[in-house]
């Protein structure tokens, strides 16, 4: 863990600030990650045990300048398991210093485009890099059909690389599985993964996932309104990574939408407010709550302090305001 005075942490932040430019300095400084969690850095040794890396922390389908699209990685003994595949997930893995060839599992929570836009691209780009071992993908229907159609869409590239580069057919490496109910998803020598059906209308089923390893338990809410099934899945977990919505900024978010009234109702019916997130985490008895999938996710006025003030009164454990490439 880096401390606020850690030289490596200062170098990481300095490089990020320089790349963003002077105009972005105040917003970035206000939103810098706390010392309890650090940006993943390919130049530093991997921490022992199970690693959690937030690859992208924005909510919603449109690209954001401040946050990447939703995706997270759980790394166990060098094997990478990805939860959700928002736009740019493969590059975020590269920025986190994770080999695409280490990918062993993909877990899609639901079929909104901010969560599955790069599902196929992640697999294709891992295959084009150094993927040589099978990958199991899990998610709601029609995940199998989506996988087949994506491979057909890219048939020209695939045929060319097989013939020109001697690669194996990616269809032999990708094993898609469809989930229709909660329960145990997979258990291997590294990790046990369980799912719960959460409430994210109109999409059904939508899933939350819990990863139990030798040293940690990590739960991902996916997109959901407050859910009793999620609370039970997360009971006593070390970490709960939960979506969050800040109601006071809702009107500004939807002001430019032609269907503002319908979008407002969807957000209220299908997501979890900051106050509700704190209460869910408290009821589940989790040790650490990590805010993720921020709605709004592109407003620089919503600093870490704003999010913390909205959630902290309702949760007394460790509270982490998620940032892209943060490792916990």
Coordinates of N, CA, C and O in Angstrom, one line a residue, residues 241-326:
X241 N -18.0 -3.9 -4.2 CA -17.9 -2.9 -5.3 C -19.3 -2.6 -5.8 O -19.9 -3.5 -6.4
X242 N -19.8 -1.4 -5.5 CA -21.2 -1.1 -5.8 C -21.4 0.1 -6.6 O -20.8 1.1 -6.4
X243 N -22.4 0.0 -7.5 CA -22.7 1.2 -8.3 C -23.3 2.3 -7.4 O -23.8 2.0 -6.3
X244 N -23.3 3.6 -7.9 CA -23.8 4.7 -7.1 C -24.3 5.8 -8.0 O -23.8 6.1 -9.0
X245 N -25.4 6.4 -7.5 CA -26.0 7.5 -8.2 C -26.2 8.7 -7.3 O -26.7 8.5 -6.1
X246 N -25.9 9.9 -7.8 CA -26.0 11.1 -6.9 C -27.2 11.9 -7.4 O -27.2 12.5 -8.4
X247 N -28.2 11.8 -6.6 CA -29.5 12.4 -7.0 C -29.5 13.9 -7.3 O -30.1 14.4 -8.2
X248 N -28.8 14.7 -6.5 CA -28.8 16.1 -6.7 C -28.3 16.5 -8.1 O -28.6 17.6 -8.6
X249 N -27.4 15.6 -8.7 CA -26.9 16.0 -10.0 C -27.7 15.3 -11.2 O -27.3 15.5 -12.3
X250 N -28.8 14.7 -10.8 CA -29.5 13.9 -11.8 C -30.1 14.8 -12.9 O -30.0 14.5 -14.1
X251 N -30.7 15.9 -12.5 CA -31.4 16.8 -13.5 C -30.3 17.4 -14.5 O -30.6 17.5 -15.7
X252 N -29.2 17.7 -14.0 CA -28.1 18.2 -14.9 C -27.7 17.1 -15.9 O -27.5 17.4 -17.1
X253 N -27.6 15.9 -15.4 CA -27.2 14.8 -16.3 C -28.2 14.6 -17.5 O -27.7 14.4 -18.6
X254 N -29.5 14.7 -17.2 CA -30.4 14.3 -18.3 C -30.9 15.5 -19.0 O -31.8 15.4 -19.9
X255 N -30.4 16.7 -18.7 CA -31.0 18.0 -19.3 C -30.9 18.0 -20.8 O -31.8 18.5 -21.5
X256 N -29.9 17.3 -21.4 CA -29.7 17.3 -22.8 C -30.4 16.2 -23.5 O -30.3 16.0 -24.7
X257 N -31.1 15.3 -22.8 CA -31.7 14.1 -23.3 C -33.1 14.5 -23.9 O -33.9 15.1 -23.2
X258 N -33.4 14.0 -25.1 CA -34.7 14.3 -25.7 C -35.8 13.5 -24.9 O -36.9 14.0 -24.8
X259 N -35.5 12.4 -24.3 CA -36.4 11.6 -23.5 C -36.1 11.7 -22.1 O -35.9 10.7 -21.4
X260 N -36.0 12.9 -21.6 CA -35.5 13.1 -20.2 C -36.4 12.5 -19.2 O -35.9 11.9 -18.2
X261 N -37.7 12.6 -19.3 CA -38.6 12.0 -18.4 C -38.5 10.5 -18.3 O -38.4 9.9 -17.1
X262 N -38.3 9.9 -19.4 CA -38.2 8.4 -19.4 C -36.8 8.0 -18.8 O -36.8 7.0 -18.1
X263 N -35.8 8.7 -19.1 CA -34.5 8.4 -18.6 C -34.5 8.6 -17.1 O -33.9 7.8 -16.3
X264 N -35.1 9.7 -16.6 CA -35.1 9.9 -15.2 C -35.8 8.8 -14.5 O -35.3 8.3 -13.4
X265 N -36.9 8.3 -15.0 CA -37.6 7.2 -14.4 C -36.8 5.9 -14.4 O -36.8 5.2 -13.4
X266 N -36.1 5.7 -15.5 CA -35.3 4.5 -15.5 C -34.2 4.5 -14.5 O -34.0 3.5 -13.8
X267 N -33.5 5.7 -14.3 CA -32.5 5.8 -13.4 C -33.0 5.6 -11.9 O -32.4 4.9 -11.1
X268 N -34.2 6.1 -11.6 CA -34.7 6.0 -10.3 C -35.2 4.5 -10.0 O -35.1 4.0 -8.9
X269 N -35.7 3.9 -11.1 CA -36.2 2.5 -10.9 C -35.1 1.5 -10.9 O -35.4 0.4 -10.4
X270 N -34.0 1.7 -11.5 CA -33.0 0.7 -11.8 C -31.6 0.8 -11.1 O -30.8 -0.1 -11.3
X271 N -31.4 1.9 -10.4 CA -30.1 2.2 -9.8 C -30.2 2.5 -8.3 O -31.3 2.6 -7.8
X272 N -29.1 2.6 -7.7 CA -29.0 2.8 -6.3 C -28.4 4.2 -5.9 O -27.3 4.5 -6.4
X273 N -29.1 4.9 -5.1 CA -28.6 6.2 -4.7 C -27.5 6.1 -3.7 O -27.3 5.1 -3.1
X274 N -26.8 7.2 -3.5 CA -25.7 7.2 -2.5 C -26.1 6.8 -1.1 O -25.4 6.0 -0.5
X275 N -27.2 7.3 -0.7 CA -27.7 7.0 0.6 C -28.1 5.5 0.7 O -27.7 4.8 1.6
X276 N -28.7 5.0 -0.4 CA -29.1 3.6 -0.4 C -27.9 2.6 -0.4 O -27.9 1.6 0.2
X277 N -26.8 3.1 -1.1 CA -25.6 2.3 -1.2 C -25.0 2.1 0.2 O -24.7 0.9 0.6
X278 N -25.0 3.1 1.0 CA -24.4 3.0 2.3 C -25.3 2.1 3.2 O -24.7 1.3 3.9
X279 N -26.6 2.1 3.0 CA -27.4 1.3 3.8 C -27.3 -0.2 3.4 O -27.3 -1.1 4.3
X280 N -27.2 -0.4 2.1 CA -27.0 -1.8 1.6 C -25.7 -2.4 2.2 O -25.7 -3.5 2.7
X281 N -24.6 -1.6 2.1 CA -23.3 -2.1 2.6 C -23.4 -2.4 4.1 O -22.8 -3.4 4.6
X282 N -24.1 -1.5 4.8 CA -24.2 -1.7 6.3 C -25.0 -2.9 6.6 O -24.6 -3.7 7.5
X283 N -26.1 -3.1 5.9 CA -26.9 -4.3 6.2 C -26.2 -5.6 5.8 O -26.4 -6.6 6.5
X284 N -25.4 -5.6 4.8 CA -24.6 -6.8 4.4 C -23.4 -7.0 5.3 O -22.9 -8.1 5.3
X285 N -23.0 -6.0 6.1 CA -21.9 -6.2 7.0 C -20.6 -6.3 6.4 O -19.7 -7.1 6.8
X286 N -20.4 -5.6 5.2 CA -19.1 -5.7 4.5 C -18.1 -4.9 5.2 O -18.4 -3.9 5.9
X287 N -16.8 -5.2 5.0 CA -15.7 -4.4 5.7 C -15.4 -3.2 4.9 O -15.2 -2.1 5.5
X288 N -15.4 -3.3 3.6 CA -15.0 -2.1 2.7 C -16.0 -2.0 1.6 O -16.4 -2.9 1.0
X289 N -16.5 -0.7 1.4 CA -17.4 -0.4 0.4 C -16.6 0.4 -0.7 O -16.0 1.5 -0.3
X290 N -16.6 0.0 -1.9 CA -15.9 0.7 -3.0 C -17.0 1.2 -3.9 O -17.8 0.4 -4.5
X291 N -17.1 2.5 -4.1 CA -18.1 3.1 -5.0 C -17.6 3.0 -6.4 O -16.4 3.2 -6.7
X292 N -18.5 2.7 -7.3 CA -18.1 2.4 -8.7 C -19.3 2.7 -9.6 O -20.4 3.0 -9.1
X293 N -19.1 2.7 -10.9 CA -20.2 3.0 -11.9 C -20.9 4.3 -11.5 O -22.1 4.3 -11.2
X294 N -20.2 5.4 -11.5 CA -20.7 6.6 -11.0 C -21.7 7.2 -12.0 O -21.4 7.3 -13.1
X295 N -22.9 7.6 -11.5 CA -23.9 8.3 -12.2 C -24.2 9.6 -11.5 O -24.8 9.5 -10.4
X296 N -23.8 10.8 -12.0 CA -23.1 11.0 -13.2 C -21.6 10.6 -13.1 O -21.1 10.8 -12.0
X297 N -21.0 10.2 -14.2 CA -19.6 9.9 -14.1 C -18.7 10.8 -14.8 O -17.5 10.6 -14.9
X298 N -19.2 11.9 -15.4 CA -18.4 12.8 -16.2 C -18.4 14.2 -15.7 O -18.0 15.1 -16.4
X299 N -18.9 14.4 -14.5 CA -19.0 15.8 -14.0 C -17.9 16.1 -13.0 O -17.8 15.5 -11.9
X300 N -17.0 17.0 -13.4 CA -15.8 17.3 -12.6 C -16.2 17.9 -11.2 O -15.4 18.0 -10.3
X301 N -17.4 18.5 -11.1 CA -17.8 19.1 -9.9 C -18.1 18.0 -8.8 O -18.1 18.4 -7.6
X302 N -18.3 16.8 -9.2 CA -18.5 15.7 -8.2 C -17.2 15.1 -7.8 O -16.8 14.1 -8.3
X303 N -16.6 15.8 -6.9 CA -15.3 15.4 -6.3 C -15.5 14.2 -5.4 O -16.6 13.8 -5.0
X304 N -14.3 13.6 -5.0 CA -14.4 12.5 -4.0 C -15.1 12.9 -2.7 O -15.8 12.2 -2.1
X305 N -14.9 14.2 -2.3 CA -15.5 14.7 -1.1 C -17.0 14.7 -1.2 O -17.7 14.4 -0.2
X306 N -17.5 15.0 -2.4 CA -19.0 15.1 -2.6 C -19.5 13.6 -2.4 O -20.5 13.4 -1.7
X307 N -18.9 12.7 -3.1 CA -19.4 11.3 -3.0 C -19.3 10.8 -1.6 O -20.2 10.1 -1.1
X308 N -18.2 11.1 -0.9 CA -18.0 10.6 0.4 C -19.0 11.2 1.4 O -19.6 10.4 2.2
X309 N -19.3 12.4 1.3 CA -20.2 13.1 2.1 C -21.6 12.5 2.0 O -22.4 12.4 2.9
X310 N -21.9 12.0 0.8 CA -23.3 11.5 0.5 C -23.4 10.1 1.0 O -24.6 9.7 1.4
X311 N -22.3 9.3 1.1 CA -22.4 7.9 1.5 C -22.0 7.7 3.0 O -22.7 6.9 3.7
X312 N -21.0 8.4 3.4 CA -20.4 8.1 4.7 C -21.4 8.1 5.9 O -21.3 7.3 6.8
X313 N -22.4 9.0 5.9 CA -23.3 8.9 7.1 C -24.1 7.6 7.2 O -24.7 7.3 8.3
X314 N -24.1 6.8 6.2 CA -24.9 5.6 6.2 C -24.1 4.3 6.2 O -24.6 3.2 6.2
X315 N -22.7 4.5 6.2 CA -21.8 3.3 6.3 C -20.6 3.7 7.1 O -19.9 4.6 6.8
X316 N -20.3 2.9 8.1 CA -19.3 3.2 9.1 C -18.0 2.4 8.8 O -17.0 2.5 9.6
X317 N -18.0 1.5 7.8 CA -16.8 0.8 7.5 C -15.8 1.6 6.6 O -16.0 2.8 6.5
X318 N -14.8 1.0 6.0 CA -13.9 1.7 5.2 C -14.6 2.0 3.9 O -15.2 1.1 3.2
X319 N -14.6 3.3 3.4 CA -15.2 3.7 2.2 C -14.2 4.2 1.2 O -13.4 5.1 1.6
X320 N -14.2 3.6 0.0 CA -13.3 4.0 -1.0 C -14.0 4.6 -2.2 O -15.0 4.0 -2.7
X321 N -13.6 5.7 -2.7 CA -14.2 6.4 -3.8 C -13.4 5.8 -5.0 O -12.3 6.2 -5.2
X322 N -14.0 5.0 -5.8 CA -13.3 4.3 -6.9 C -12.8 5.3 -8.0 O -13.4 6.3 -8.3
X323 N -11.6 4.9 -8.5 CA -11.0 5.7 -9.6 C -10.5 4.6 -10.6 O -10.1 3.5 -10.3
X324 N -10.4 5.0 -11.9 CA -9.9 4.1 -12.9 C -8.5 3.7 -12.6 O -7.6 4.5 -12.1
X325 N -8.2 2.4 -12.7 CA -6.9 1.8 -12.5 C -6.5 1.8 -11.0 O -5.3 1.5 -10.7
X326 N -7.4 2.0 -10.1 CA -7.1 1.9 -8.7 C -7.0 0.4 -8.3 O -7.8 -0.4 -8.8

